[in-house]
Structures are given as C-alpha cells and as structure tokens.
Amino acid sequence: MRKRSKTILSDGTLFRRENTLYFQNAKMKKPKPLVVEGIYDIYIYGHVNITSQALHYLAQKGIAVHFFNHHGYYDGSFYPREKLHSGDLVIRQVEHYLNREKRLQLARLFVKGSALNMEKNLKRWKVADGFSGLLEELFRELEMAKKITEIMNVEARIRSEYYSRWDEHLPEDFKIVKRTRRPPENEMNALISFLNSRLYATIVSELYNTQLVPTVSYLHEPGERRFSLALDLSEIFKPIIADRIANRLVKQGTIRKEHFRGELNGVLLTKEGMRKVVEAYNDEMRKSVRHPNLKTNVTKQRLIRLEAYKLMRHFVGVGRYDPLVAWF
Amino acid sequence: MEEYPLDDLLITGTEINYLFICPTKLWYFAKGITMEQESEWVDLGKFLHERRYGNEEKEVQIGRVKIDFIRKGEIIEVHEVKKGKSMEKAHEMQALYYLYYLKRLGIEAKAVLHYPQLNETKEITLDGREREVEEAIQEVVRIKSLPAPPKPVKSKKCRKCAYYELCWV
Ligand code: SF4
C-alpha cells in the first residue's frame, strides 16, 4: 500500500485503542479507525485533542504530525524521535554553514533556483515581460554578494518583480497587489500563505525521512524557524507548487470570493475553502512527472526528497548542488 | 584466544558485503547514510554476545533472513538463506569474514549458503582464504577513510539499489 498524507480539518479527538488509531468528531456516531500503515504523515487544521498514547503510537510508526492554527498557518510539528543521524553528515552540514564561502554558495543557489522557477511560471502564464533580462542583472549582483543580507535583498527584489508580473495575469478580485503576510489582507495573499504553510510542513516531513539535520540552514538563519532548512528548500518549491496551485484555483474558479471570510485581523479561507485547497494540493503532490536523470516517473512530492538527496551529495562532496528548475 | 570485542569488529559483515557490491554504497552506509531496507545477516557482535552470555538459541530471525547457528561439538555452522545468486561473491565474502573472526576468537566454524529458489546450497570454509579476507578488510578501511564517496559507476546493480536516487538524481 502506498502511504498517504492524512489531513484533519474538523475538530475532534485522535486516540489509540489497542493497536488502532481512531479519530472521532462530533458528527460521527462511531470513531473512525485510521490505518497507520497507510499513513505517511498527518496535517491537523482543526481543534484536535491527541492522547499521549496516540502520540506514542505515531512515534513508534515514525509518523510526523503537523499542526496549523485556524488561519491555516503552520504552528509546529510532532517530529518523532530524531532518526539516526549520520555524525559525518551532520559535521559536513555544519561545516557548510560555518564556512562563509560555502554558506554563501548554497544561499545563492537557493535564490537562483527559486528565481528560475518564477521565470518558468511567468513564461507559462505569458507575462514574462522583461523578467529574464532583469534576472541576468540580478544574478550578477547575487554573485557579488558577500553577505547573506545582500543575498536576501536580491531575493526580495526578484520576488517583488515576480509578483507584479503575476498580478497582471490574475482576475481582478484576486490581485496580490502587495504581498502581505500575517495576517493576509486580501484573498490571494491568504491563499498563497495557506499553501506555503502546507508546503513547508511537507518539506519538514521529507527531511524527516533523510539524515539531514533540518535545523541547519543556509539562506535563512538557523533558528528563524525550528526547521529552517525546510525554509531554504521551500524557496525552490514555492513557485512551482504553491503558486501554480493558487493560480489554477482562482483562474478556474475553484476558489471564489465566497471561500474567504473577513476577520478582525485579516482575510481567511473558510473551512470549505481550506478543504478545496487541501484537495488540490494533495492531487498536485501525487501527480508524477518523468525525471530526466532518473528516467523514471516521480511524484511532485518525491521531487522534494530528491532535492534533499542532492543536498546530501553536495555536503559529502560528490558534485555541486544544482537546484531543481522545473522542466514540466 | 582473543578477547571480545575485537577492535576490528568496527567493520561489520554488511560492510564487507557492500564492498563487493559497490564501494559508493559502502561509503554511504559506513557513514551512517542509510536508505532503509538494510541489515542482512545477523550482527556478528550480537551473536558473540549471545553466545558468550549463554544464549542457546539455535535460530535467529532478522527481518526476512533466517540464520541458524548449530553447535556440533566445536564446529559451528552459520546458515544463511539467500534469494538469488546475483550477489554471490558478496555473500561469500561476508560469510568468510565471519568465519575469519570466529577463528580469531578460537571458534572453528563453517558457513552454508542456501538458495532455496535454485534448490542449491553452498558450503564455505575458511581454509587458506585468510589473505582474501584480510585484503577485503583493508579495502573496507581504505574506502571508509576517503573524504568523499567513490564516484558512482552506473551498473545493472544500480536499478535495484536503495541508493539509486541519491547517486543518480
Ligand atoms: S546506485 Fe549504483 S553506484 Fe550508487 S550505490 Fe547503488 S550500486 Fe553503487
């Protein structure tokens, strides 16, 4: 059986009885058994009580649980027992952080990969208008950057150029206008943030299944978030996963104004909106593409794991990390 | 008879096995970069431990691999059930490695590889093959000490290897 991600949007209780995990919400007459063998990881959006026995069981099975608040923002993960790390790899990962040149190199590569994926999107949406020329210039700056803050600065400029072009292509009701966060002030921002949070958690799950230390990062400062390496990797995947889904959902009218509600502190997706977005997200992650190097089909989700493997290879010194640029 | 544990036990049978499959795989494995689905054979250290502490268990089941340790006077038979012969050399060297160590501990033993699907068995004894084992050990030590993994070389083995994605993505 192929393991799948499980998303819980409703409120309820997750508990264990004998060797079975159950979920029960108010609407259910009987608790619903969850087959742990088929679960890859769990994403919880509702108010869910989890018993410690359930957590023990999930830890035993190596299943990570990700929690989101009612805005759909990532709160944190239950990251069961750090798997056996490789002392050697940990040392190399840290070395690439401590060595300024090595850190800068990786930070640049994350920004570059991200930018090239943005470019790819704009071309698909036919709003690339001068973006490539601009990138050339900004990449030169990137090469010259001697500090992480300078790299971050270039990154921010690339991003704002990207958003302003993407905006041209979006329906009137869903302009990004100004990308705001926490709380998002408009629908498109809310949608993108929701997807980015989910993507971040997925990356945390994938890193969990490798020997990489998720807390040592390069573009982002370690400690910016607990799993800052997932932030680095999400730069690569945000454009080609989250942005593409968001774009499709509003262009096709799957997500409409009615899927949002205004709150004191911003615009939020409704439960129904979240359900639709999660569904689209899961479908997307299960889609596969032919991998040019591996010569096999791999799912979009697997691409994240593969990116982690490429980093591992970089750290141990067989070839340089070459960020994924979407060929699809 | 030497005392257990021997320093050289830092090398595991699996490492000897991997040496004859692929040095890249050996390097990753030895550095703790594992890809699930490993652990063939019983850990020799574990076996010796059990033996020393009087565990008379005759059969050890680890994952899908069944190992019998049958005492016949001082001759011990290490039985191994294998699926196919494609990794025959690796299996054989791993067996030899165990026999080599048991001998250094003063325990005489022989190994039997079973290939039920081929309806064959193969008996392995150390007789005069110590050199071969010692060379393999040295080669494992050398590869483990390399600062980077040996460059992967694509072969038929890669397709079935757990490191396929790591090597070739
Ligand atoms: S994929 Fe091929 S080169 Fe890489 S470790 Fe496996 S057998 Fe060796």
Short mmCIF file of C-alpha atoms and ligand atoms in Angstrom, two decimals:
data_model
loop_
_atom_site.label_atom_id
_atom_site.label_comp_id
_atom_site.label_asym_id
_atom_site.label_seq_id
_atom_site.Cartn_x
_atom_site.Cartn_y
_atom_site.Cartn_z
CA MET A 1 0.00 0.00 0.00
CA ARG A 2 1.27 3.42 -0.90
CA LYS A 3 1.45 5.66 2.14
CA ARG A 4 -0.57 8.82 2.03
CA SER A 5 -0.80 12.09 3.84
CA LYS A 6 -3.80 12.45 6.11
CA THR A 7 -5.41 15.82 6.65
CA ILE A 8 -7.79 16.54 9.51
CA LEU A 9 -9.85 19.69 9.01
CA SER A 10 -12.58 19.08 11.56
CA ASP A 11 -12.44 19.27 15.34
CA GLY A 12 -12.24 16.07 17.32
CA THR A 13 -10.07 13.59 19.16
CA LEU A 14 -7.28 11.35 17.99
CA PHE A 15 -6.74 8.38 20.24
CA ARG A 16 -5.42 4.88 20.35
CA ARG A 17 -7.22 1.80 21.44
CA GLU A 18 -5.30 -1.43 21.34
CA ASN A 19 -3.29 -1.26 18.16
CA THR A 20 -5.56 1.01 16.26
CA LEU A 21 -5.62 4.74 15.90
CA TYR A 22 -9.06 6.37 15.85
CA PHE A 23 -10.41 9.76 15.02
CA GLN A 24 -13.74 10.94 16.34
CA ASN A 25 -15.53 14.20 15.74
CA ALA A 26 -18.89 15.41 16.99
CA LYS A 27 -20.71 14.34 13.85
CA MET A 28 -19.57 10.74 13.95
CA LYS A 29 -21.56 8.08 15.70
CA LYS A 30 -18.58 5.80 15.99
CA PRO A 31 -14.88 6.68 15.95
CA LYS A 32 -13.25 6.13 12.61
CA PRO A 33 -10.23 3.83 12.57
CA LEU A 34 -7.17 5.11 10.73
CA VAL A 35 -4.87 2.56 9.19
CA VAL A 36 -1.47 3.72 10.38
CA GLU A 37 0.36 1.51 7.91
CA GLY A 38 -1.11 3.62 5.15
CA ILE A 39 -0.26 6.99 6.68
CA TYR A 40 2.83 8.90 5.66
CA ASP A 41 2.21 11.98 7.79
CA ILE A 42 -0.69 13.89 9.35
CA TYR A 43 -1.77 17.52 8.91
CA ILE A 44 -4.09 18.92 11.54
CA TYR A 45 -6.10 22.10 10.97
CA GLY A 46 -8.98 21.55 13.36
CA HIS A 47 -9.01 21.72 17.13
CA VAL A 48 -7.88 18.21 17.81
CA ASN A 49 -7.15 16.56 21.11
CA ILE A 50 -4.50 13.92 20.86
CA THR A 51 -3.91 11.44 23.63
CA SER A 52 -0.38 10.67 24.64
CA GLN A 53 -0.95 7.02 23.72
CA ALA A 54 -1.81 8.13 20.22
CA LEU A 55 1.40 10.16 20.08
CA HIS A 56 3.44 7.22 21.38
CA TYR A 57 1.96 5.08 18.68
CA LEU A 58 2.65 7.64 15.96
CA ALA A 59 6.22 7.98 17.21
CA GLN A 60 6.64 4.24 17.07
CA LYS A 61 5.48 4.23 13.47
CA GLY A 62 7.64 7.21 12.57
CA ILE A 63 4.72 9.37 11.53
CA ALA A 64 5.20 13.14 11.79
CA VAL A 65 2.21 15.28 12.74
CA HIS A 66 1.96 18.90 11.62
CA PHE A 67 -0.24 21.43 13.37
CA PHE A 68 -1.79 24.53 11.86
CA ASN A 69 -3.74 27.27 13.57
CA HIS A 70 -7.16 28.32 12.41
CA HIS A 71 -5.65 30.73 9.91
CA GLY A 72 -4.03 27.71 8.30
CA TYR A 73 -0.59 28.84 9.45
CA TYR A 74 1.95 26.31 10.48
CA ASP A 75 2.25 26.06 14.25
CA GLY A 76 4.68 23.23 14.72
CA SER A 77 5.33 19.56 14.23
CA PHE A 78 5.42 16.45 16.29
CA TYR A 79 8.67 15.13 14.90
CA PRO A 80 9.08 11.70 16.40
CA ARG A 81 12.45 10.58 17.73
CA GLU A 82 15.18 12.05 15.67
CA LYS A 83 16.11 9.20 13.40
CA LEU A 84 19.68 8.05 13.49
CA HIS A 85 21.66 10.93 12.18
CA SER A 86 24.93 10.37 10.46
CA GLY A 87 27.61 12.03 12.55
CA ASP A 88 29.68 12.52 9.47
CA LEU A 89 26.91 14.20 7.53
CA VAL A 90 25.98 16.45 10.46
CA ILE A 91 29.56 17.68 10.65
CA ARG A 92 29.64 18.43 6.95
CA GLN A 93 26.30 20.18 7.06
CA VAL A 94 27.51 22.41 9.86
CA GLU A 95 30.81 22.97 8.11
CA HIS A 96 28.91 24.32 5.11
CA TYR A 97 27.22 26.75 7.42
CA LEU A 98 30.33 27.89 9.29
CA ASN A 99 32.45 28.32 6.21
CA ARG A 100 31.30 31.67 4.86
CA GLU A 101 32.06 30.92 1.22
CA LYS A 102 30.31 27.59 1.38
CA ARG A 103 27.27 29.10 3.04
CA LEU A 104 27.06 31.95 0.53
CA GLN A 105 27.34 29.50 -2.33
CA LEU A 106 24.37 27.50 -1.10
CA ALA A 107 22.33 30.59 -0.29
CA ARG A 108 22.90 31.89 -3.82
CA LEU A 109 21.89 28.56 -5.29
CA PHE A 110 18.60 28.56 -3.40
CA VAL A 111 17.81 32.06 -4.61
CA LYS A 112 18.82 31.23 -8.15
CA GLY A 113 16.73 28.08 -8.29
CA SER A 114 13.79 29.94 -6.87
CA ALA A 115 14.15 32.76 -9.41
CA LEU A 116 14.42 30.39 -12.34
CA ASN A 117 11.26 28.66 -11.22
CA MET A 118 9.49 32.02 -11.01
CA GLU A 119 10.68 32.77 -14.51
CA LYS A 120 9.29 29.45 -15.65
CA ASN A 121 5.89 30.32 -14.19
CA LEU A 122 5.76 33.76 -15.77
CA LYS A 123 6.56 32.22 -19.13
CA ARG A 124 3.78 29.69 -18.69
CA TRP A 125 1.38 32.47 -17.79
CA LYS A 126 2.70 34.57 -20.66
CA VAL A 127 3.53 37.57 -18.51
CA ALA A 128 7.31 37.20 -18.50
CA ASP A 129 7.72 40.77 -19.80
CA GLY A 130 11.39 41.61 -19.35
CA PHE A 131 11.80 39.33 -16.34
CA SER A 132 14.62 37.27 -17.86
CA GLY A 133 16.71 40.33 -18.68
CA LEU A 134 16.21 41.55 -15.18
CA LEU A 135 17.26 38.23 -13.73
CA GLU A 136 20.52 38.34 -15.61
CA GLU A 137 21.32 41.61 -13.96
CA LEU A 138 20.21 40.50 -10.53
CA PHE A 139 22.15 37.25 -10.81
CA ARG A 140 25.29 39.29 -11.36
CA GLU A 141 24.57 41.12 -8.15
CA LEU A 142 23.93 37.81 -6.49
CA GLU A 143 27.35 36.52 -7.48
CA MET A 144 28.96 39.58 -5.99
CA ALA A 145 27.03 39.49 -2.75
CA LYS A 146 29.33 38.91 0.19
CA LYS A 147 26.74 38.78 2.91
CA ILE A 148 23.57 36.81 3.46
CA THR A 149 21.64 40.05 3.92
CA GLU A 150 22.70 41.17 0.46
CA ILE A 151 21.53 37.88 -0.98
CA MET A 152 18.24 38.24 0.85
CA ASN A 153 17.91 41.69 -0.59
CA VAL A 154 18.34 40.47 -4.15
CA GLU A 155 15.85 37.74 -3.40
CA ALA A 156 13.27 40.26 -2.23
CA ARG A 157 13.66 42.31 -5.39
CA ILE A 158 13.27 39.27 -7.61
CA ARG A 159 10.16 38.32 -5.72
CA SER A 160 8.50 41.70 -6.00
CA GLU A 161 9.21 41.82 -9.75
CA TYR A 162 7.69 38.38 -10.00
CA TYR A 163 4.55 39.28 -8.08
CA SER A 164 3.91 42.43 -10.04
CA ARG A 165 4.01 40.47 -13.31
CA TRP A 166 1.95 37.60 -11.97
CA ASP A 167 -0.64 40.13 -10.86
CA GLU A 168 -1.25 41.17 -14.46
CA HIS A 169 -2.46 37.70 -15.15
CA LEU A 170 -4.79 37.35 -12.16
CA PRO A 171 -8.53 38.09 -12.09
CA GLU A 172 -9.49 41.48 -10.65
CA ASP A 173 -10.74 40.01 -7.38
CA PHE A 174 -7.55 38.13 -6.79
CA LYS A 175 -4.79 40.62 -7.29
CA ILE A 176 -1.86 40.13 -4.99
CA VAL A 177 -1.17 43.88 -5.19
CA LYS A 178 1.12 43.92 -2.28
CA ARG A 179 2.20 40.67 -0.86
CA THR A 180 1.34 40.84 2.80
CA ARG A 181 1.56 38.25 5.46
CA ARG A 182 0.40 37.60 8.96
CA PRO A 183 -2.36 38.50 8.62
CA PRO A 184 -3.00 38.42 4.92
CA GLU A 185 -5.05 41.43 3.88
CA ASN A 186 -6.55 40.01 0.76
CA GLU A 187 -7.73 36.75 -0.72
CA MET A 188 -4.80 35.90 -2.92
CA ASN A 189 -2.38 36.53 -0.09
CA ALA A 190 -4.40 34.31 2.19
CA LEU A 191 -4.43 31.57 -0.40
CA ILE A 192 -0.70 31.74 -1.11
CA SER A 193 0.14 31.82 2.59
CA PHE A 194 -2.04 28.83 3.27
CA LEU A 195 -0.36 26.84 0.52
CA ASN A 196 3.11 27.92 1.57
CA SER A 197 2.45 26.75 5.12
CA ARG A 198 1.30 23.40 3.91
CA LEU A 199 4.27 23.08 1.58
CA TYR A 200 6.65 23.95 4.38
CA ALA A 201 5.20 21.16 6.52
CA THR A 202 5.52 18.70 3.63
CA ILE A 203 9.17 19.60 3.30
CA VAL A 204 9.63 19.05 7.03
CA SER A 205 8.16 15.56 6.54
CA GLU A 206 10.50 14.80 3.67
CA LEU A 207 13.54 15.99 5.60
CA TYR A 208 12.47 13.76 8.45
CA ASN A 209 12.99 10.82 6.13
CA THR A 210 16.59 11.72 5.38
CA GLN A 211 19.69 12.07 7.54
CA LEU A 212 19.80 15.81 7.05
CA VAL A 213 19.57 17.98 10.14
CA PRO A 214 16.54 20.17 9.44
CA THR A 215 17.70 22.92 11.77
CA VAL A 216 20.92 23.82 9.95
CA SER A 217 20.20 26.13 7.05
CA TYR A 218 22.00 28.49 4.71
CA LEU A 219 19.86 31.17 3.12
CA HIS A 220 17.72 31.50 6.21
CA GLU A 221 19.30 31.90 9.58
CA PRO A 222 19.14 28.72 11.66
CA GLY A 223 16.61 29.37 14.36
CA GLU A 224 14.49 31.61 12.23
CA ARG A 225 12.14 28.73 12.47
CA ARG A 226 12.88 25.44 14.05
CA PHE A 227 13.22 23.65 10.72
CA SER A 228 14.97 26.39 8.84
CA LEU A 229 16.38 24.06 6.23
CA ALA A 230 12.79 23.49 5.13
CA LEU A 231 12.57 27.26 4.58
CA ASP A 232 15.59 27.11 2.31
CA LEU A 233 14.13 24.29 0.29
CA SER A 234 10.74 25.91 0.11
CA GLU A 235 12.30 28.73 -1.91
CA ILE A 236 12.75 26.22 -4.71
CA PHE A 237 9.31 24.71 -4.45
CA LYS A 238 7.04 27.64 -3.63
CA PRO A 239 6.80 28.90 -7.22
CA ILE A 240 6.31 25.53 -8.86
CA ILE A 241 3.99 24.00 -6.27
CA ALA A 242 2.17 26.62 -4.19
CA ASP A 243 2.00 29.45 -6.74
CA ARG A 244 0.89 27.20 -9.54
CA ILE A 245 -1.89 25.68 -7.47
CA ALA A 246 -3.05 29.10 -6.27
CA ASN A 247 -3.03 30.41 -9.80
CA ARG A 248 -5.01 27.49 -11.14
CA LEU A 249 -7.57 27.56 -8.34
CA VAL A 250 -8.53 31.18 -8.92
CA LYS A 251 -8.26 31.09 -12.71
CA GLN A 252 -10.51 28.08 -12.92
CA GLY A 253 -12.90 29.50 -10.38
CA THR A 254 -12.49 26.58 -7.98
CA ILE A 255 -11.75 29.08 -5.27
CA ARG A 256 -14.05 32.09 -5.25
CA LYS A 257 -14.75 35.08 -3.04
CA GLU A 258 -17.20 33.06 -1.00
CA HIS A 259 -14.39 30.78 0.15
CA PHE A 260 -12.97 33.57 2.27
CA ARG A 261 -14.16 35.37 5.31
CA GLY A 262 -13.03 38.65 6.71
CA GLU A 263 -11.87 38.67 10.27
CA LEU A 264 -10.74 41.32 12.63
CA ASN A 265 -7.17 40.53 11.74
CA GLY A 266 -7.37 39.81 8.05
CA VAL A 267 -8.85 37.62 5.35
CA LEU A 268 -9.01 33.89 5.91
CA LEU A 269 -10.03 30.84 3.97
CA THR A 270 -13.28 29.28 5.16
CA LYS A 271 -13.39 25.60 6.14
CA GLU A 272 -14.86 24.79 2.75
CA GLY A 273 -12.15 26.86 1.11
CA MET A 274 -9.47 25.03 3.05
CA ARG A 275 -10.97 21.71 2.07
CA LYS A 276 -10.80 22.59 -1.60
CA VAL A 277 -7.26 23.88 -1.38
CA VAL A 278 -6.03 20.84 0.53
CA GLU A 279 -7.64 18.57 -2.02
CA ALA A 280 -5.99 20.40 -4.88
CA TYR A 281 -2.69 20.34 -3.05
CA ASN A 282 -2.84 16.60 -2.41
CA ASP A 283 -3.76 15.90 -6.01
CA GLU A 284 -0.88 18.00 -7.19
CA MET A 285 1.65 16.28 -4.95
CA ARG A 286 0.57 12.88 -6.22
CA LYS A 287 0.97 13.84 -9.85
CA SER A 288 4.06 12.44 -11.41
CA VAL A 289 6.50 13.71 -13.95
CA ARG A 290 9.21 11.91 -15.81
CA HIS A 291 12.54 12.58 -14.21
CA PRO A 292 15.20 13.29 -16.83
CA ASN A 293 18.11 11.95 -14.76
CA LEU A 294 16.43 9.02 -13.07
CA LYS A 295 14.49 8.01 -16.15
CA THR A 296 11.51 7.06 -14.06
CA ASN A 297 8.28 8.77 -13.08
CA VAL A 298 8.39 10.53 -9.76
CA THR A 299 5.65 12.37 -7.90
CA LYS A 300 5.88 16.08 -7.24
CA GLN A 301 6.25 15.24 -3.58
CA ARG A 302 9.16 12.93 -4.28
CA LEU A 303 10.92 15.82 -6.00
CA ILE A 304 11.33 17.34 -2.56
CA ARG A 305 13.05 14.24 -1.24
CA LEU A 306 15.27 14.15 -4.29
CA GLU A 307 16.25 17.75 -3.65
CA ALA A 308 17.28 16.72 -0.15
CA TYR A 309 19.39 13.92 -1.63
CA LYS A 310 21.08 16.42 -3.91
CA LEU A 311 21.97 18.48 -0.87
CA MET A 312 23.37 15.42 0.86
CA ARG A 313 25.54 14.77 -2.15
CA HIS A 314 26.71 18.35 -2.07
CA PHE A 315 27.68 18.04 1.58
CA VAL A 316 29.66 14.84 1.14
CA GLY A 317 31.46 16.35 -1.81
CA VAL A 318 30.29 14.47 -4.88
CA GLY A 319 29.33 17.26 -7.21
CA ARG A 320 27.76 20.63 -6.59
CA TYR A 321 24.13 21.12 -5.62
CA ASP A 322 22.16 22.06 -8.66
CA PRO A 323 18.74 23.37 -7.69
CA LEU A 324 15.70 21.94 -9.37
CA VAL A 325 14.42 24.09 -12.19
CA ALA A 326 11.06 22.86 -13.40
CA TRP A 327 11.19 21.17 -16.78
CA PHE A 328 7.47 20.48 -16.52
CA MET B 1 42.00 -16.77 22.08
CA GLU B 2 41.48 -13.07 21.74
CA GLU B 3 39.16 -11.05 23.85
CA TYR B 4 35.83 -9.92 22.55
CA PRO B 5 35.15 -7.32 21.29
CA LEU B 6 37.98 -7.08 18.84
CA ASP B 7 38.87 -3.68 17.57
CA ASP B 8 38.41 -4.79 14.00
CA LEU B 9 34.80 -5.59 14.77
CA LEU B 10 34.28 -1.97 13.90
CA ILE B 11 33.86 -3.45 10.45
CA THR B 12 30.57 -5.19 10.03
CA GLY B 13 29.73 -8.09 7.81
CA THR B 14 27.43 -5.83 5.89
CA GLU B 15 30.34 -3.56 5.05
CA ILE B 16 32.31 -6.48 3.65
CA ASN B 17 29.22 -7.47 1.70
CA TYR B 18 28.79 -3.97 0.28
CA LEU B 19 32.43 -3.78 -0.72
CA PHE B 20 31.73 -6.46 -3.28
CA ILE B 21 28.55 -4.81 -4.45
CA CYS B 22 29.61 -1.21 -4.75
CA PRO B 23 32.22 0.96 -2.99
CA THR B 24 29.97 4.02 -3.20
CA LYS B 25 27.26 2.15 -1.35
CA LEU B 26 29.79 1.00 1.21
CA TRP B 27 30.96 4.55 1.84
CA TYR B 28 27.46 5.95 2.36
CA PHE B 29 26.47 3.05 4.54
CA ALA B 30 29.60 3.27 6.65
CA LYS B 31 28.96 6.98 7.24
CA GLY B 32 25.52 6.24 8.58
CA ILE B 33 23.79 7.46 5.45
CA THR B 34 21.40 4.58 5.17
CA MET B 35 18.39 4.15 2.99
CA GLU B 36 16.12 1.82 4.94
CA GLN B 37 15.81 -1.84 3.99
CA GLU B 38 19.31 -2.80 5.07
CA SER B 39 20.56 -5.24 7.67
CA GLU B 40 21.23 -8.61 6.22
CA TRP B 41 22.85 -11.23 8.33
CA VAL B 42 22.99 -11.06 12.00
CA ASP B 43 25.42 -8.70 13.53
CA LEU B 44 28.40 -10.79 14.49
CA GLY B 45 28.89 -8.78 17.64
CA LYS B 46 25.38 -9.60 18.69
CA PHE B 47 25.89 -13.25 18.01
CA LEU B 48 29.07 -13.37 20.01
CA HIS B 49 27.42 -11.51 22.80
CA GLU B 50 24.61 -14.00 22.94
CA ARG B 51 26.99 -16.88 22.76
CA ARG B 52 29.13 -15.50 25.50
CA TYR B 53 26.18 -14.98 27.72
CA GLY B 54 25.00 -18.48 27.21
CA ASN B 55 22.13 -17.90 24.90
CA GLU B 56 21.50 -21.27 23.39
CA GLU B 57 19.07 -20.01 20.79
CA LYS B 58 19.53 -22.02 17.66
CA GLU B 59 17.81 -19.81 15.23
CA VAL B 60 17.87 -16.11 14.78
CA GLN B 61 15.35 -14.41 12.61
CA ILE B 62 16.22 -10.95 11.42
CA GLY B 63 13.77 -9.46 9.02
CA ARG B 64 13.35 -11.98 6.26
CA VAL B 65 16.72 -13.56 6.80
CA LYS B 66 16.97 -16.67 8.84
CA ILE B 67 20.24 -17.66 10.39
CA ASP B 68 20.88 -20.89 12.15
CA PHE B 69 23.71 -21.39 14.47
CA ILE B 70 24.09 -25.03 15.14
CA ARG B 71 26.68 -26.25 17.51
CA LYS B 72 28.27 -29.51 16.67
CA GLY B 73 30.97 -30.03 19.18
CA GLU B 74 33.25 -27.17 18.43
CA ILE B 75 32.15 -26.77 14.84
CA ILE B 76 29.59 -24.12 14.34
CA GLU B 77 27.56 -23.84 11.21
CA VAL B 78 26.39 -20.49 10.07
CA HIS B 79 23.44 -20.97 7.77
CA GLU B 80 22.18 -18.30 5.51
CA VAL B 81 19.19 -18.30 3.25
CA LYS B 82 19.62 -16.19 0.13
CA LYS B 83 17.24 -15.26 -2.61
CA GLY B 84 19.42 -15.38 -5.66
CA LYS B 85 22.99 -15.73 -6.76
CA SER B 86 23.45 -12.31 -8.29
CA MET B 87 25.34 -11.13 -5.22
CA GLU B 88 27.07 -14.45 -4.68
CA LYS B 89 30.55 -13.05 -4.27
CA ALA B 90 29.35 -10.54 -1.70
CA HIS B 91 27.55 -13.24 0.29
CA GLU B 92 30.53 -15.49 0.16
CA MET B 93 32.96 -12.85 1.36
CA GLN B 94 30.63 -11.88 4.16
CA ALA B 95 30.49 -15.49 5.26
CA LEU B 96 34.24 -15.79 5.04
CA TYR B 97 34.59 -12.68 7.11
CA TYR B 98 32.50 -14.20 9.89
CA LEU B 99 34.44 -17.41 9.74
CA TYR B 100 37.67 -15.44 9.88
CA TYR B 101 36.58 -13.68 13.01
CA LEU B 102 35.20 -16.70 14.70
CA LYS B 103 38.53 -18.35 14.06
CA ARG B 104 40.42 -15.46 15.60
CA LEU B 105 38.24 -15.88 18.61
CA GLY B 106 39.23 -19.51 18.70
CA ILE B 107 35.95 -20.78 17.33
CA GLU B 108 36.03 -23.10 14.41
CA ALA B 109 33.09 -22.77 12.09
CA LYS B 110 31.83 -23.23 8.58
CA ALA B 111 29.11 -21.50 6.64
CA VAL B 112 26.35 -22.79 4.43
CA LEU B 113 24.55 -20.58 1.95
CA HIS B 114 21.11 -21.75 0.94
CA TYR B 115 19.48 -20.82 -2.33
CA PRO B 116 16.06 -22.39 -1.97
CA GLN B 117 14.78 -20.92 -5.19
CA LEU B 118 17.61 -22.62 -7.06
CA ASN B 119 17.47 -25.69 -4.87
CA GLU B 120 21.16 -25.33 -4.12
CA THR B 121 23.42 -24.99 -1.13
CA LYS B 122 26.99 -23.91 -0.96
CA GLU B 123 29.40 -24.75 1.78
CA ILE B 124 32.06 -22.30 2.67
CA THR B 125 35.12 -22.89 4.76
CA LEU B 126 37.92 -20.55 5.54
CA ASP B 127 40.76 -22.93 4.65
CA GLY B 128 43.57 -20.85 3.36
CA ARG B 129 41.45 -17.91 2.37
CA GLU B 130 42.52 -15.66 5.22
CA ARG B 131 44.52 -13.48 2.87
CA GLU B 132 41.46 -12.78 0.78
CA VAL B 133 39.53 -11.70 3.85
CA GLU B 134 42.36 -9.55 5.14
CA GLU B 135 42.62 -7.77 1.82
CA ALA B 136 38.91 -7.12 1.86
CA ILE B 137 39.12 -5.71 5.36
CA GLN B 138 41.91 -3.39 4.33
CA GLU B 139 39.93 -2.24 1.35
CA VAL B 140 36.90 -1.51 3.54
CA VAL B 141 39.10 0.50 5.89
CA ARG B 142 40.55 2.43 2.98
CA ILE B 143 37.18 3.28 1.45
CA LYS B 144 35.74 4.31 4.78
CA SER B 145 38.59 6.73 5.28
CA LEU B 146 38.04 8.52 1.97
CA PRO B 147 36.90 12.12 2.46
CA ALA B 148 34.20 11.75 -0.20
CA PRO B 149 32.36 8.72 -1.53
CA PRO B 150 33.94 6.98 -4.51
CA LYS B 151 32.32 8.32 -7.66
CA PRO B 152 29.34 6.13 -8.50
CA VAL B 153 29.64 3.97 -11.56
CA LYS B 154 26.43 3.06 -13.26
CA SER B 155 25.80 -0.64 -13.50
CA LYS B 156 22.94 -3.10 -13.59
CA LYS B 157 23.04 -3.19 -9.81
CA CYS B 158 22.03 0.46 -9.54
CA ARG B 159 18.43 -0.12 -10.56
CA LYS B 160 17.77 -2.30 -7.57
CA CYS B 161 19.98 -0.35 -5.18
CA ALA B 162 18.45 1.64 -2.34
CA TYR B 163 20.90 4.44 -3.13
CA TYR B 164 19.78 4.78 -6.72
CA GLU B 165 18.14 8.18 -6.28
CA LEU B 166 20.94 9.53 -4.14
CA CYS B 167 23.54 8.57 -6.74
CA TRP B 168 21.73 9.48 -9.89
CA VAL B 169 19.23 12.27 -9.32
S1 SF4 C 1 23.16 3.22 -7.16
FE1 SF4 C 1 24.81 2.14 -8.18
S2 SF4 C 1 26.58 3.44 -7.84
FE2 SF4 C 1 25.05 4.09 -6.38
S3 SF4 C 1 25.46 2.95 -4.53
FE3 SF4 C 1 23.97 1.78 -5.66
S4 SF4 C 1 25.12 0.35 -6.89
FE4 SF4 C 1 26.54 1.93 -6.18
#
